[in-house]
Amino acid sequence: MRTSSFSQLKLYNFFVYGAIAVFTSFFQIYLQDIGLTKIEIGSLMAIGPFVSLFANPFWGYMSDRTQNIRKTVLIMVAGTLLFVQAVFLAQSYSLIFTAMIFYYFFQSPLFAQTNSMILTYIDGTDYKFGSFRIWGSMGWAFTAIIAGPIMDRLGDSQMSLVFSVLLIVAFGFALLLPRLKRSSDAPIVTMRGFSQVIMNPYFMTFVILGILVSIPNAMNSSFISLYITELGGSKQMVGLAVFMSSILEIVVFLLFDRFLKRKMTIMLACLTIVSLLFALRWELMALATTPMQIAFIQLLHAVTFGGYFYVGTQLTMLFIPKPYRSSGQALYTLSWSGISGVIAGIFGGFMFQNFGASVMYQVGVFMAAVGTIGFGIMYYIVRRYGYQPPLPSSYNVKSS
């Protein structure tokens, strides 16, 4: 593949992350401005994670089955662009709810399949995953901070226009990417083969612990913009908080690319540390009293979610053999945007409306602490006894 194609892949990542950043950062404020309660907003935010429970395995299976992940991603971007228009044209809660089901069917698995597409393009080259993922972080950070004052000036009604333009540009760069040829020895994926992924006890323990750690992170993503406005912050301050949460991810990914060894024990140790830092982050959020404090606390996002995302993506590649990686990445996504998001939207909305944001974040401290203990135990077991899943030999990797 030509060097220019790798540049197009980076730019695609920049704009697709930028588009989703606009939606996730300001959509809750839009919903509040049209009169919805926090519980209603939380239930709408839970639609995406709920739909992803079905959409992620579906698109992962289809991608593995067809061995044409580029085409799959193009279909998903086009579907996201189409149905987001319906979301903003809807005039009632029930119509918004219905439109968002279709929107999230295409959008919720987009990052997971984008990661698999990047890993497929760079397979066998000297390129590393982090050098592409940082373009996503830059797109998320810079788009959010630029969109903040734009949204203050144009108003929430123009959010669909900003989102659509960014997504159209991302679609264009994805369309320019060269076709991925299906190798002649690529195995045909069957449902029996797909089921082997979820029969790996190490991988599924990792997923379950990921769900626990990700619930408070999903609550934060769903309600931080409302928390900031509740404390008197503007949309520009929301954009600043998103910028602060993403800009240092670039440094984190570069450092991981350079220094993190692809060994299972090391990665599990990293997840233990990351979960502990999550607990610290939520404690600080519970104690925050001003929008600016919240913005600066978001700097921890780079080493918490950024670290969890990077390490988890790489760890999934060690747990899952090559033919089933799209399926594995799809299931991994459930640990931070699936079941955890459903619980976060409904439970977080209930907690925020009835007890306040501080109590909601204190619950997050407890969940992250339990996740820390779980990953620590998992690290000890693999370190002591090695990685020995009761699956085909293609799963075997070095664990130390």
Coordinates of C-alpha atoms in Angstrom, one line a residue:
M1 CA 0.0 0.0 0.0
R2 CA 1.3 3.5 -0.9
T3 CA 2.3 6.0 1.7
S4 CA -0.5 8.4 0.6
S5 CA -3.0 5.6 1.4
F6 CA -1.8 5.5 5.0
S7 CA -2.2 9.3 5.2
Q8 CA -5.8 9.0 3.9
L9 CA -6.4 6.4 6.7
K10 CA -5.1 8.8 9.3
L11 CA -7.3 11.6 7.9
Y12 CA -10.3 9.4 7.9
N13 CA -9.7 8.6 11.5
F14 CA -9.3 12.3 12.3
F15 CA -12.7 13.3 10.8
V16 CA -14.7 10.3 11.9
Y17 CA -13.7 10.9 15.5
G18 CA -14.2 14.6 15.1
A19 CA -17.8 14.0 13.9
I20 CA -18.7 11.7 16.8
A21 CA -17.1 14.1 19.2
V22 CA -19.5 16.8 18.2
F23 CA -22.5 14.5 18.7
T24 CA -21.4 13.1 22.1
S25 CA -20.3 16.5 23.5
F26 CA -23.3 18.6 22.7
F27 CA -26.3 16.3 22.0
Q28 CA -27.3 16.0 25.6
I29 CA -27.4 19.9 25.9
Y30 CA -29.6 19.9 22.8
L31 CA -32.0 17.4 24.4
Q32 CA -32.1 19.4 27.6
D33 CA -32.8 22.6 25.7
I34 CA -35.8 21.0 23.9
G35 CA -37.3 20.1 27.3
L36 CA -36.3 16.5 28.1
T37 CA -35.5 15.5 31.7
K38 CA -32.2 13.9 32.8
I39 CA -33.9 10.5 33.1
E40 CA -35.2 10.9 29.5
I41 CA -31.8 12.0 28.3
G42 CA -30.2 9.0 30.1
S43 CA -32.6 6.6 28.5
L44 CA -31.9 8.0 25.0
M45 CA -28.1 7.7 25.8
A46 CA -28.7 4.1 26.7
I47 CA -30.2 3.3 23.3
G48 CA -26.7 3.3 21.7
P49 CA -25.1 0.9 24.1
F50 CA -28.2 -1.4 24.0
V51 CA -28.3 -1.4 20.2
S52 CA -24.5 -2.1 20.1
L53 CA -25.1 -5.4 22.0
F54 CA -26.6 -6.6 18.7
A55 CA -24.9 -4.3 16.2
N56 CA -21.3 -4.9 17.3
P57 CA -21.5 -8.7 16.9
F58 CA -23.5 -8.4 13.7
W59 CA -21.1 -6.0 11.9
G60 CA -18.1 -7.9 13.4
Y61 CA -19.4 -11.2 12.0
M62 CA -20.3 -9.7 8.6
S63 CA -16.8 -8.2 8.4
D64 CA -15.2 -11.5 9.2
R65 CA -17.5 -13.4 6.9
T66 CA -17.0 -11.2 3.8
Q67 CA -13.3 -10.4 4.6
N68 CA -14.1 -6.8 3.3
I69 CA -13.9 -4.5 6.3
R70 CA -13.4 -1.4 4.2
K71 CA -16.8 -1.9 2.5
T72 CA -18.4 -2.6 5.9
V73 CA -17.0 0.7 7.3
L74 CA -18.3 2.6 4.3
I75 CA -21.8 1.2 4.7
M76 CA -21.7 2.1 8.4
V77 CA -20.6 5.7 7.8
A78 CA -23.3 6.2 5.2
G79 CA -26.0 4.7 7.5
T80 CA -24.8 7.0 10.3
L81 CA -25.0 10.0 8.1
L82 CA -28.5 9.2 6.9
F83 CA -30.2 8.4 10.2
V84 CA -28.7 11.3 12.1
Q85 CA -30.8 13.6 9.9
A86 CA -33.9 11.7 11.2
V87 CA -32.8 12.2 14.8
F88 CA -32.7 16.0 14.4
L89 CA -35.9 16.2 12.4
A90 CA -37.8 14.3 15.0
Q91 CA -40.1 16.5 17.1
S92 CA -41.1 14.2 20.0
Y93 CA -39.4 11.9 22.5
S94 CA -40.9 8.8 20.9
L95 CA -39.8 9.8 17.4
I96 CA -36.3 10.7 18.6
F97 CA -36.1 7.3 20.4
T98 CA -37.1 5.5 17.2
A99 CA -34.7 7.4 15.0
M100 CA -31.8 6.8 17.4
I101 CA -32.2 3.1 17.3
F102 CA -31.4 3.1 13.6
Y103 CA -28.7 5.7 14.0
Y104 CA -26.9 3.7 16.6
F105 CA -27.2 0.5 14.7
F106 CA -24.7 1.9 12.2
Q107 CA -22.7 4.3 14.5
S108 CA -22.1 2.3 17.7
P109 CA -19.8 -0.3 16.2
L110 CA -18.0 2.2 14.0
F111 CA -15.0 2.7 16.2
A112 CA -14.5 -1.0 16.7
Q113 CA -14.6 -1.8 13.0
T114 CA -12.4 1.2 12.3
N115 CA -9.8 -0.2 14.7
S116 CA -10.0 -3.6 12.9
M117 CA -9.6 -1.8 9.5
I118 CA -6.5 0.0 10.7
L119 CA -5.0 -3.2 12.1
T120 CA -5.7 -5.0 8.8
Y121 CA -4.1 -2.3 6.7
I122 CA -1.0 -2.1 8.8
D123 CA -0.6 -5.9 9.2
G124 CA 2.8 -6.9 7.9
T125 CA 4.1 -3.3 7.8
D126 CA 6.3 -1.3 10.2
Y127 CA 3.4 1.0 11.1
K128 CA 1.9 0.8 14.6
F129 CA -1.7 1.1 15.7
G130 CA -1.0 4.1 18.0
S131 CA 0.3 6.3 15.2
F132 CA -3.1 6.1 13.6
R133 CA -5.2 6.2 16.7
I134 CA -3.6 9.5 17.7
W135 CA -5.2 11.1 14.7
G136 CA -8.5 10.0 16.1
S137 CA -7.6 11.7 19.4
M138 CA -6.6 14.9 17.6
G139 CA -9.8 14.9 15.6
W140 CA -11.8 14.4 18.8
A141 CA -9.9 17.1 20.7
F142 CA -9.5 19.9 18.1
T143 CA -13.0 19.5 16.7
A144 CA -14.6 19.7 20.1
I145 CA -12.8 22.9 21.1
I146 CA -13.5 24.5 17.8
A147 CA -17.1 23.4 17.8
G148 CA -17.8 24.8 21.3
P149 CA -17.8 28.5 20.3
I150 CA -19.4 27.6 17.0
M151 CA -22.3 26.0 18.8
D152 CA -22.6 29.0 21.2
R153 CA -22.9 31.2 18.1
L154 CA -25.0 29.1 15.8
G155 CA -27.2 27.3 18.4
D156 CA -28.0 23.6 18.9
S157 CA -30.2 23.4 15.8
Q158 CA -27.1 23.6 13.6
M159 CA -25.3 20.7 15.3
S160 CA -26.6 18.3 12.6
L161 CA -24.9 20.4 9.9
V162 CA -21.5 20.4 11.6
F163 CA -21.8 16.7 12.3
S164 CA -22.8 15.9 8.7
V165 CA -20.0 17.9 7.1
L166 CA -17.3 16.2 9.2
L167 CA -18.8 12.7 8.4
I168 CA -19.0 13.4 4.7
V169 CA -15.3 14.3 4.7
A170 CA -14.5 11.1 6.6
F171 CA -16.5 9.0 4.1
G172 CA -14.5 10.6 1.2
F173 CA -11.2 9.6 2.7
A174 CA -12.4 6.1 3.4
L175 CA -13.6 5.8 -0.2
L176 CA -10.1 6.7 -1.4
L177 CA -8.5 3.9 0.5
P178 CA -7.3 0.9 -1.6
R179 CA -9.4 -2.2 -1.6
L180 CA -8.3 -4.9 0.8
K181 CA -7.7 -8.1 -1.0
R182 CA -9.1 -11.3 0.6
S183 CA -6.2 -13.7 1.0
S184 CA -6.7 -17.1 -0.7
D185 CA -6.1 -18.9 2.6
A186 CA -8.5 -16.8 4.7
P187 CA -10.8 -19.1 6.5
I188 CA -14.6 -18.9 6.1
V189 CA -16.0 -17.7 9.4
T190 CA -18.9 -19.7 10.8
M191 CA -21.1 -19.1 13.8
R192 CA -19.3 -22.0 15.5
G193 CA -16.1 -20.2 15.0
F194 CA -17.5 -17.0 16.3
S195 CA -18.7 -18.9 19.4
Q196 CA -15.2 -19.9 20.1
V197 CA -14.3 -16.3 20.9
I198 CA -16.8 -16.2 23.8
M199 CA -15.7 -19.6 25.1
N200 CA -12.3 -18.1 26.0
P201 CA -12.5 -17.7 29.8
Y202 CA -9.6 -15.2 29.9
F203 CA -11.1 -13.0 27.3
M204 CA -14.6 -13.1 28.8
T205 CA -13.2 -12.3 32.3
F206 CA -11.4 -9.3 30.7
V207 CA -14.7 -8.2 29.0
I208 CA -16.7 -8.5 32.3
L209 CA -14.2 -6.5 34.3
G210 CA -14.1 -4.0 31.5
I211 CA -17.9 -3.6 31.7
L212 CA -17.5 -2.8 35.5
V213 CA -14.7 -0.3 35.0
S214 CA -16.5 1.3 32.0
I215 CA -19.9 2.0 33.7
P216 CA -18.7 5.1 35.5
N217 CA -16.7 6.2 32.4
A218 CA -19.9 5.9 30.3
M219 CA -21.8 7.9 33.0
N220 CA -19.2 10.6 32.8
S221 CA -19.4 10.7 29.0
S222 CA -23.2 10.9 29.1
F223 CA -23.6 13.6 31.7
I224 CA -20.4 15.6 31.9
S225 CA -21.8 18.3 29.6
L226 CA -24.9 18.6 31.8
Y227 CA -22.7 18.7 34.9
I228 CA -20.7 21.6 33.5
T229 CA -23.8 23.6 32.5
E230 CA -25.3 22.9 35.9
L231 CA -22.3 24.5 37.5
G232 CA -22.6 27.6 35.2
G233 CA -20.4 26.6 32.3
S234 CA -21.0 27.4 28.6
K235 CA -20.8 25.2 25.5
Q236 CA -17.3 26.6 25.0
M237 CA -16.4 25.2 28.4
V238 CA -17.8 21.9 27.4
G239 CA -15.6 22.0 24.3
L240 CA -12.6 22.8 26.5
A241 CA -13.3 19.8 28.8
V242 CA -13.5 17.5 25.8
F243 CA -10.3 19.0 24.4
M244 CA -8.5 18.5 27.7
S245 CA -9.7 14.9 27.9
S246 CA -8.3 14.0 24.4
I247 CA -5.2 16.1 23.7
L248 CA -2.8 14.2 25.9
E249 CA -4.0 10.9 24.4
I250 CA -1.6 11.6 21.6
V251 CA 1.3 11.5 24.0
V252 CA -0.1 8.3 25.7
F253 CA -0.4 6.4 22.4
L254 CA 3.1 7.4 21.3
L255 CA 4.6 6.3 24.6
F256 CA 2.7 3.0 24.5
D257 CA 3.8 2.4 20.9
R258 CA 7.4 3.0 21.9
F259 CA 7.7 1.3 25.3
L260 CA 4.8 -1.1 25.9
K261 CA 5.8 -4.7 25.3
R262 CA 3.2 -6.9 23.7
K263 CA 3.2 -9.3 26.6
M264 CA 0.0 -10.4 28.3
T265 CA 1.3 -10.0 31.9
I266 CA 2.5 -6.5 31.2
M267 CA -0.8 -5.4 29.7
L268 CA -2.8 -6.9 32.5
A269 CA -0.6 -5.0 35.0
C270 CA -1.3 -1.8 33.0
L271 CA -5.0 -2.4 33.2
T272 CA -4.8 -2.8 36.9
I273 CA -3.0 0.6 37.2
V274 CA -5.4 2.2 34.8
S275 CA -8.4 1.0 36.9
L276 CA -6.9 2.5 40.0
L277 CA -6.4 5.8 38.2
F278 CA -10.1 5.7 37.2
A279 CA -11.0 5.5 40.8
L280 CA -8.9 8.6 41.6
R281 CA -10.5 10.4 38.6
W282 CA -14.0 9.8 39.8
E283 CA -13.2 10.9 43.3
L284 CA -11.9 14.2 42.0
M285 CA -15.0 14.6 39.9
A286 CA -17.2 14.0 42.9
L287 CA -15.4 16.8 44.8
A288 CA -15.3 19.3 41.9
T289 CA -17.2 22.6 42.5
T290 CA -16.4 24.7 39.3
P291 CA -16.5 24.0 35.5
M292 CA -12.8 24.8 35.2
Q293 CA -11.9 22.1 37.8
I294 CA -13.9 19.6 35.8
A295 CA -12.1 20.6 32.6
F296 CA -8.7 20.1 34.2
I297 CA -9.7 16.7 35.8
Q298 CA -10.4 15.6 32.2
L299 CA -6.6 15.5 31.6
L300 CA -6.7 12.1 33.4
H301 CA -8.9 10.8 30.6
A302 CA -5.7 10.3 28.5
V303 CA -4.1 7.9 30.9
T304 CA -7.4 6.2 32.0
F305 CA -9.7 5.7 29.1
G306 CA -6.8 6.2 26.6
G307 CA -4.7 3.6 28.4
Y308 CA -7.6 1.2 28.8
F309 CA -8.6 1.6 25.1
Y310 CA -5.1 1.1 23.7
V311 CA -4.1 -1.8 26.0
G312 CA -7.4 -3.5 25.7
T313 CA -7.3 -3.3 21.8
Q314 CA -3.8 -4.9 21.8
L315 CA -4.7 -7.4 24.5
T316 CA -7.7 -8.6 22.4
M317 CA -5.3 -9.4 19.6
L318 CA -3.3 -11.7 22.0
F319 CA -6.5 -13.3 23.2
I320 CA -8.1 -13.8 19.8
P321 CA -6.6 -15.5 16.7
K322 CA -6.3 -13.5 13.5
P323 CA -9.4 -14.9 11.6
Y324 CA -11.7 -13.8 14.4
R325 CA -10.2 -10.5 15.4
S326 CA -13.1 -8.3 14.1
S327 CA -15.5 -10.5 16.1
G328 CA -13.1 -10.2 19.1
Q329 CA -12.8 -6.4 18.7
A330 CA -16.6 -6.2 18.5
L331 CA -17.1 -8.1 21.7
Y332 CA -14.3 -6.1 23.4
T333 CA -16.3 -3.0 22.5
L334 CA -19.1 -4.3 24.7
S335 CA -16.9 -3.7 27.7
W336 CA -16.9 0.1 27.2
S337 CA -19.8 1.0 25.1
G338 CA -22.3 -1.9 25.3
I339 CA -23.7 -3.3 28.5
S340 CA -21.9 -0.6 30.5
G341 CA -23.4 2.1 28.4
V342 CA -27.0 0.8 28.9
I343 CA -26.5 0.7 32.7
A344 CA -24.8 4.1 32.7
G345 CA -27.5 5.8 30.7
I346 CA -30.4 4.5 32.8
F347 CA -28.7 4.2 36.2
G348 CA -26.6 7.3 35.8
G349 CA -29.7 9.4 34.7
F350 CA -31.6 8.2 37.8
M351 CA -28.7 8.9 40.1
F352 CA -28.0 12.4 38.6
Q353 CA -31.6 13.5 38.8
N354 CA -32.4 12.1 42.3
F355 CA -29.1 12.4 44.2
G356 CA -26.8 14.7 42.1
A357 CA -23.6 14.3 40.2
S358 CA -21.4 13.9 43.2
V359 CA -23.1 10.8 44.5
M360 CA -23.1 9.4 40.9
Y361 CA -19.3 9.7 40.8
Q362 CA -18.8 8.2 44.2
V363 CA -20.5 5.1 43.0
G364 CA -18.0 5.2 40.1
V365 CA -15.2 5.2 42.6
F366 CA -16.4 1.9 44.1
M367 CA -16.8 0.2 40.7
A368 CA -13.4 1.2 39.5
A369 CA -11.9 -0.1 42.8
V370 CA -13.5 -3.5 42.3
G371 CA -12.2 -3.6 38.7
T372 CA -8.7 -2.8 40.0
I373 CA -8.8 -5.9 42.3
G374 CA -10.2 -8.1 39.5
F375 CA -7.5 -7.1 37.0
G376 CA -4.9 -7.5 39.7
I377 CA -6.1 -11.1 40.4
M378 CA -6.1 -11.8 36.6
Y379 CA -2.5 -10.6 36.3
Y380 CA -1.4 -12.8 39.2
I381 CA -3.0 -15.9 37.7
V382 CA -1.5 -15.4 34.2
R383 CA 1.9 -14.5 35.8
R384 CA 1.8 -17.6 38.0
Y385 CA 0.3 -20.2 35.8
G386 CA 0.6 -18.8 32.2
Y387 CA -2.1 -18.4 29.6
Q388 CA -3.8 -21.7 28.8
P389 CA -7.2 -21.3 27.3
P390 CA -9.2 -24.5 26.5
L391 CA -9.4 -23.6 22.8
P392 CA -7.7 -24.5 19.5
S393 CA -3.9 -24.2 19.3
S394 CA -4.3 -20.9 17.3
Y395 CA -5.1 -19.1 20.5
N396 CA -1.8 -19.9 22.2
V397 CA 0.5 -16.9 22.7
K398 CA 3.4 -16.2 25.0
S399 CA 2.3 -14.7 28.2
S400 CA 5.5 -13.7 29.9

